[in-house]
């Protein structure tokens, strides 16, 4: 963990709240919980180490004013069965280990999640995410008021300032670039289960799935785009 680093100031992008709609989607939408993932040409739906296809929790087109990520398509996948807090494994020079998006994690051969940031996601997958209700997402620009400790709003949002439940974290990508905060998922956010689908084992409650044991999630991405999956999900509570 790199809690302070005088070499580069932290970049703050304009803030956008992410509002969740209530009407179930009947066709692909680029901003959605669940639904039809928009993936790059030839890209496969990611799988967990257990062999089960990861659940698409949400996807978003990022606003053009989000610096190096402007116009990218963000997708967060997470295993329905396996979940725990994500803690980065760093090398001696402070970088997260090479190819951390596919590197062995917690005794398994790869992680139980996948976050993608890509610019060529033009076509939706043929079939929708089966486990979650497909709901529309809307990005709404807002002026963020920071707390006395300099923390941002504790909501589902892209850009702005993280609300940091604990001390601020800074991490360095395996390529050497300083990871940049892009998106925040609030603590214990609920994602509604589709009718007839099973409950999440060891999940947070009836009728919904959760991410990373319900921790607050701060997505920190590589500004160099060294890989579409070069994003680390910082967890705090």
PDB file of N, CA and C in Angstrom, residues 92-146:
ATOM      1  N   UNK A  92       8.698  -6.042  -4.491  1.00  0.00           N
ATOM      2  CA  UNK A  92       9.583  -5.275  -3.617  1.00  0.00           C
ATOM      3  C   UNK A  92       9.632  -3.798  -3.974  1.00  0.00           C
ATOM      4  N   UNK A  93       9.388  -3.458  -5.238  1.00  0.00           N
ATOM      5  CA  UNK A  93       9.431  -2.058  -5.641  1.00  0.00           C
ATOM      6  C   UNK A  93       8.078  -1.355  -5.484  1.00  0.00           C
ATOM      7  N   UNK A  94       7.106  -2.023  -4.860  1.00  0.00           N
ATOM      8  CA  UNK A  94       5.816  -1.406  -4.589  1.00  0.00           C
ATOM      9  C   UNK A  94       4.788  -1.561  -5.686  1.00  0.00           C
ATOM     10  N   UNK A  95       5.135  -2.217  -6.778  1.00  0.00           N
ATOM     11  CA  UNK A  95       4.174  -2.432  -7.852  1.00  0.00           C
ATOM     12  C   UNK A  95       3.318  -3.668  -7.549  1.00  0.00           C
ATOM     13  N   UNK A  96       2.057  -3.627  -7.992  1.00  0.00           N
ATOM     14  CA  UNK A  96       1.257  -4.839  -7.930  1.00  0.00           C
ATOM     15  C   UNK A  96       1.882  -5.862  -8.882  1.00  0.00           C
ATOM     16  N   UNK A  97       1.806  -7.125  -8.523  1.00  0.00           N
ATOM     17  CA  UNK A  97       2.500  -8.172  -9.270  1.00  0.00           C
ATOM     18  C   UNK A  97       2.099  -8.160 -10.747  1.00  0.00           C
ATOM     19  N   UNK A  98       2.997  -8.608 -11.637  1.00  0.00           N
ATOM     20  CA  UNK A  98       2.694  -8.614 -13.078  1.00  0.00           C
ATOM     21  C   UNK A  98       1.411  -9.377 -13.401  1.00  0.00           C
ATOM     22  N   UNK A  99       0.662  -8.839 -14.365  1.00  0.00           N
ATOM     23  CA  UNK A  99      -0.592  -9.433 -14.829  1.00  0.00           C
ATOM     24  C   UNK A  99      -1.488  -9.819 -13.649  1.00  0.00           C
ATOM     25  N   UNK A 100      -1.644  -8.863 -12.727  1.00  0.00           N
ATOM     26  CA  UNK A 100      -2.396  -9.120 -11.497  1.00  0.00           C
ATOM     27  C   UNK A 100      -3.848  -9.489 -11.762  1.00  0.00           C
ATOM     28  N   UNK A 101      -4.382  -9.129 -12.906  1.00  0.00           N
ATOM     29  CA  UNK A 101      -5.753  -9.474 -13.258  1.00  0.00           C
ATOM     30  C   UNK A 101      -5.905 -10.974 -13.544  1.00  0.00           C
ATOM     31  N   UNK A 102      -4.790 -11.663 -13.807  1.00  0.00           N
ATOM     32  CA  UNK A 102      -4.819 -13.106 -14.052  1.00  0.00           C
ATOM     33  C   UNK A 102      -3.878 -13.865 -13.120  1.00  0.00           C
ATOM     34  N   UNK A 103      -3.184 -13.171 -12.237  1.00  0.00           N
ATOM     35  CA  UNK A 103      -2.198 -13.810 -11.373  1.00  0.00           C
ATOM     36  C   UNK A 103      -2.873 -14.642 -10.285  1.00  0.00           C
ATOM     37  N   UNK A 104      -2.205 -15.671  -9.771  1.00  0.00           N
ATOM     38  CA  UNK A 104      -2.764 -16.457  -8.665  1.00  0.00           C
ATOM     39  C   UNK A 104      -3.166 -15.552  -7.510  1.00  0.00           C
ATOM     40  N   UNK A 105      -4.305 -15.878  -6.891  1.00  0.00           N
ATOM     41  CA  UNK A 105      -4.811 -15.045  -5.802  1.00  0.00           C
ATOM     42  C   UNK A 105      -5.462 -15.928  -4.746  1.00  0.00           C
ATOM     43  N   UNK A 106      -5.097 -15.692  -3.475  1.00  0.00           N
ATOM     44  CA  UNK A 106      -5.683 -16.394  -2.331  1.00  0.00           C
ATOM     45  C   UNK A 106      -5.631 -17.906  -2.497  1.00  0.00           C
ATOM     46  N   UNK A 107      -4.496 -18.398  -3.027  1.00  0.00           N
ATOM     47  CA  UNK A 107      -4.315 -19.827  -3.177  1.00  0.00           C
ATOM     48  C   UNK A 107      -4.941 -20.429  -4.417  1.00  0.00           C
ATOM     49  N   UNK A 108      -5.593 -19.605  -5.249  1.00  0.00           N
ATOM     50  CA  UNK A 108      -6.200 -20.095  -6.489  1.00  0.00           C
ATOM     51  C   UNK A 108      -5.373 -19.618  -7.678  1.00  0.00           C
ATOM     52  N   UNK A 109      -5.665 -20.178  -8.856  1.00  0.00           N
ATOM     53  CA  UNK A 109      -4.812 -19.872 -10.002  1.00  0.00           C
ATOM     54  C   UNK A 109      -5.105 -18.530 -10.649  1.00  0.00           C
ATOM     55  N   UNK A 110      -6.224 -17.881 -10.280  1.00  0.00           N
ATOM     56  CA  UNK A 110      -6.512 -16.530 -10.751  1.00  0.00           C
ATOM     57  C   UNK A 110      -7.620 -15.933  -9.889  1.00  0.00           C
ATOM     58  N   UNK A 111      -7.880 -14.637  -9.987  1.00  0.00           N
ATOM     59  CA  UNK A 111      -8.884 -13.992  -9.127  1.00  0.00           C
ATOM     60  C   UNK A 111     -10.312 -14.434  -9.446  1.00  0.00           C
ATOM     61  N   UNK A 112     -11.225 -14.035  -8.550  1.00  0.00           N
ATOM     62  CA  UNK A 112     -12.647 -14.355  -8.706  1.00  0.00           C
ATOM     63  C   UNK A 112     -13.422 -13.160  -9.250  1.00  0.00           C
ATOM     64  N   UNK A 113     -12.734 -12.196  -9.800  1.00  0.00           N
ATOM     65  CA  UNK A 113     -13.370 -11.014 -10.399  1.00  0.00           C
ATOM     66  C   UNK A 113     -12.602 -10.616 -11.647  1.00  0.00           C
ATOM     67  N   UNK A 114     -13.215  -9.730 -12.431  1.00  0.00           N
ATOM     68  CA  UNK A 114     -12.542  -9.135 -13.584  1.00  0.00           C
ATOM     69  C   UNK A 114     -13.165  -7.770 -13.830  1.00  0.00           C
ATOM     70  N   UNK A 115     -12.330  -6.740 -13.898  1.00  0.00           N
ATOM     71  CA  UNK A 115     -12.761  -5.388 -14.239  1.00  0.00           C
ATOM     72  C   UNK A 115     -12.126  -5.033 -15.574  1.00  0.00           C
ATOM     73  N   UNK A 116     -12.930  -4.550 -16.513  1.00  0.00           N
ATOM     74  CA  UNK A 116     -12.433  -4.228 -17.844  1.00  0.00           C
ATOM     75  C   UNK A 116     -12.691  -2.759 -18.163  1.00  0.00           C
ATOM     76  N   UNK A 117     -11.705  -2.128 -18.759  1.00  0.00           N
ATOM     77  CA  UNK A 117     -11.816  -0.764 -19.277  1.00  0.00           C
ATOM     78  C   UNK A 117     -11.317  -0.800 -20.710  1.00  0.00           C
ATOM     79  N   UNK A 118     -12.215  -0.562 -21.672  1.00  0.00           N
ATOM     80  CA  UNK A 118     -11.823  -0.718 -23.058  1.00  0.00           C
ATOM     81  C   UNK A 118     -12.586   0.245 -23.954  1.00  0.00           C
ATOM     82  N   UNK A 119     -12.023   0.491 -25.115  1.00  0.00           N
ATOM     83  CA  UNK A 119     -12.588   1.518 -25.993  1.00  0.00           C
ATOM     84  C   UNK A 119     -13.218   0.961 -27.264  1.00  0.00           C
ATOM     85  N   UNK A 120     -13.119  -0.357 -27.491  1.00  0.00           N
ATOM     86  CA  UNK A 120     -13.650  -0.932 -28.737  1.00  0.00           C
ATOM     87  C   UNK A 120     -14.843  -1.856 -28.471  1.00  0.00           C
ATOM     88  N   UNK A 121     -15.510  -1.667 -27.324  1.00  0.00           N
ATOM     89  CA  UNK A 121     -16.646  -2.515 -26.970  1.00  0.00           C
ATOM     90  C   UNK A 121     -17.888  -2.029 -27.717  1.00  0.00           C
ATOM     91  N   UNK A 122     -18.043  -2.454 -28.952  1.00  0.00           N
ATOM     92  CA  UNK A 122     -19.095  -1.903 -29.813  1.00  0.00           C
ATOM     93  C   UNK A 122     -20.358  -2.746 -29.871  1.00  0.00           C
ATOM     94  N   UNK A 123     -20.235  -4.066 -29.660  1.00  0.00           N
ATOM     95  CA  UNK A 123     -21.391  -4.944 -29.831  1.00  0.00           C
ATOM     96  C   UNK A 123     -21.722  -5.670 -28.531  1.00  0.00           C
ATOM     97  N   UNK A 124     -23.020  -5.817 -28.239  1.00  0.00           N
ATOM     98  CA  UNK A 124     -23.412  -6.539 -27.036  1.00  0.00           C
ATOM     99  C   UNK A 124     -23.294  -8.047 -27.229  1.00  0.00           C
ATOM    100  N   UNK A 125     -23.085  -8.756 -26.120  1.00  0.00           N
ATOM    101  CA  UNK A 125     -23.096 -10.210 -26.128  1.00  0.00           C
ATOM    102  C   UNK A 125     -24.482 -10.690 -26.552  1.00  0.00           C
ATOM    103  N   UNK A 126     -24.540 -11.882 -27.121  1.00  0.00           N
ATOM    104  CA  UNK A 126     -25.814 -12.376 -27.648  1.00  0.00           C
ATOM    105  C   UNK A 126     -26.853 -12.610 -26.554  1.00  0.00           C
ATOM    106  N   UNK A 127     -26.392 -13.038 -25.380  1.00  0.00           N
ATOM    107  CA  UNK A 127     -27.313 -13.349 -24.290  1.00  0.00           C
ATOM    108  C   UNK A 127     -27.028 -12.453 -23.090  1.00  0.00           C
ATOM    109  N   UNK A 128     -28.069 -12.165 -22.279  1.00  0.00           N
ATOM    110  CA  UNK A 128     -27.861 -11.314 -21.110  1.00  0.00           C
ATOM    111  C   UNK A 128     -27.326 -12.086 -19.913  1.00  0.00           C
ATOM    112  N   UNK A 129     -26.854 -11.352 -18.936  1.00  0.00           N
ATOM    113  CA  UNK A 129     -26.474 -11.923 -17.645  1.00  0.00           C
ATOM    114  C   UNK A 129     -27.714 -12.589 -17.024  1.00  0.00           C
ATOM    115  N   UNK A 130     -27.652 -13.897 -16.699  1.00  0.00           N
ATOM    116  CA  UNK A 130     -28.855 -14.577 -16.231  1.00  0.00           C
ATOM    117  C   UNK A 130     -29.185 -14.394 -14.754  1.00  0.00           C
ATOM    118  N   UNK A 131     -28.188 -14.078 -13.927  1.00  0.00           N
ATOM    119  CA  UNK A 131     -28.417 -14.112 -12.481  1.00  0.00           C
ATOM    120  C   UNK A 131     -28.981 -12.815 -11.894  1.00  0.00           C
ATOM    121  N   UNK A 132     -28.726 -11.685 -12.528  1.00  0.00           N
ATOM    122  CA  UNK A 132     -29.172 -10.408 -11.986  1.00  0.00           C
ATOM    123  C   UNK A 132     -30.277  -9.802 -12.846  1.00  0.00           C
ATOM    124  N   UNK A 133     -31.164  -9.048 -12.194  1.00  0.00           N
ATOM    125  CA  UNK A 133     -32.162  -8.283 -12.939  1.00  0.00           C
ATOM    126  C   UNK A 133     -31.447  -7.211 -13.750  1.00  0.00           C
ATOM    127  N   UNK A 134     -31.752  -7.131 -15.029  1.00  0.00           N
ATOM    128  CA  UNK A 134     -31.133  -6.129 -15.900  1.00  0.00           C
ATOM    129  C   UNK A 134     -31.824  -4.787 -15.689  1.00  0.00           C
ATOM    130  N   UNK A 135     -31.106  -3.845 -15.088  1.00  0.00           N
ATOM    131  CA  UNK A 135     -31.673  -2.540 -14.776  1.00  0.00           C
ATOM    132  C   UNK A 135     -30.832  -1.435 -15.409  1.00  0.00           C
ATOM    133  N   UNK A 136     -31.481  -0.352 -15.855  1.00  0.00           N
ATOM    134  CA  UNK A 136     -30.732   0.740 -16.484  1.00  0.00           C
ATOM    135  C   UNK A 136     -29.980   1.585 -15.459  1.00  0.00           C
ATOM    136  N   UNK A 137     -28.853   2.118 -15.881  1.00  0.00           N
ATOM    137  CA  UNK A 137     -28.074   3.056 -15.075  1.00  0.00           C
ATOM    138  C   UNK A 137     -28.004   4.390 -15.805  1.00  0.00           C
ATOM    139  N   UNK A 138     -28.060   5.473 -15.040  1.00  0.00           N
ATOM    140  CA  UNK A 138     -27.970   6.819 -15.600  1.00  0.00           C
ATOM    141  C   UNK A 138     -26.893   7.587 -14.859  1.00  0.00           C
ATOM    142  N   UNK A 139     -26.004   8.236 -15.605  1.00  0.00           N
ATOM    143  CA  UNK A 139     -24.972   9.072 -15.002  1.00  0.00           C
ATOM    144  C   UNK A 139     -25.468  10.508 -14.912  1.00  0.00           C
ATOM    145  N   UNK A 140     -25.332  11.085 -13.728  1.00  0.00           N
ATOM    146  CA  UNK A 140     -25.835  12.432 -13.457  1.00  0.00           C
ATOM    147  C   UNK A 140     -24.718  13.279 -12.849  1.00  0.00           C
ATOM    148  N   UNK A 141     -24.303  14.323 -13.566  1.00  0.00           N
ATOM    149  CA  UNK A 141     -23.246  15.201 -13.066  1.00  0.00           C
ATOM    150  C   UNK A 141     -23.713  15.908 -11.800  1.00  0.00           C
ATOM    151  N   UNK A 142     -22.825  16.023 -10.816  1.00  0.00           N
ATOM    152  CA  UNK A 142     -23.167  16.751  -9.600  1.00  0.00           C
ATOM    153  C   UNK A 142     -21.907  17.407  -9.028  1.00  0.00           C
ATOM    154  N   UNK A 143     -22.135  18.429  -8.219  1.00  0.00           N
ATOM    155  CA  UNK A 143     -21.027  19.110  -7.556  1.00  0.00           C
ATOM    156  C   UNK A 143     -20.805  18.462  -6.205  1.00  0.00           C
ATOM    157  N   UNK A 144     -19.648  17.884  -6.020  1.00  0.00           N
ATOM    158  CA  UNK A 144     -19.358  17.126  -4.809  1.00  0.00           C
ATOM    159  C   UNK A 144     -18.856  18.035  -3.699  1.00  0.00           C
ATOM    160  N   UNK A 145     -19.447  17.925  -2.524  1.00  0.00           N
ATOM    161  CA  UNK A 145     -19.008  18.653  -1.351  1.00  0.00           C
ATOM    162  C   UNK A 145     -18.199  17.715  -0.470  1.00  0.00           C
ATOM    163  N   UNK A 146     -16.949  18.042  -0.225  1.00  0.00           N
ATOM    164  CA  UNK A 146     -16.081  17.170   0.552  1.00  0.00           C
ATOM    165  C   UNK A 146     -16.320  17.344   2.046  1.00  0.00           C
TER     166      UNK A 146
END
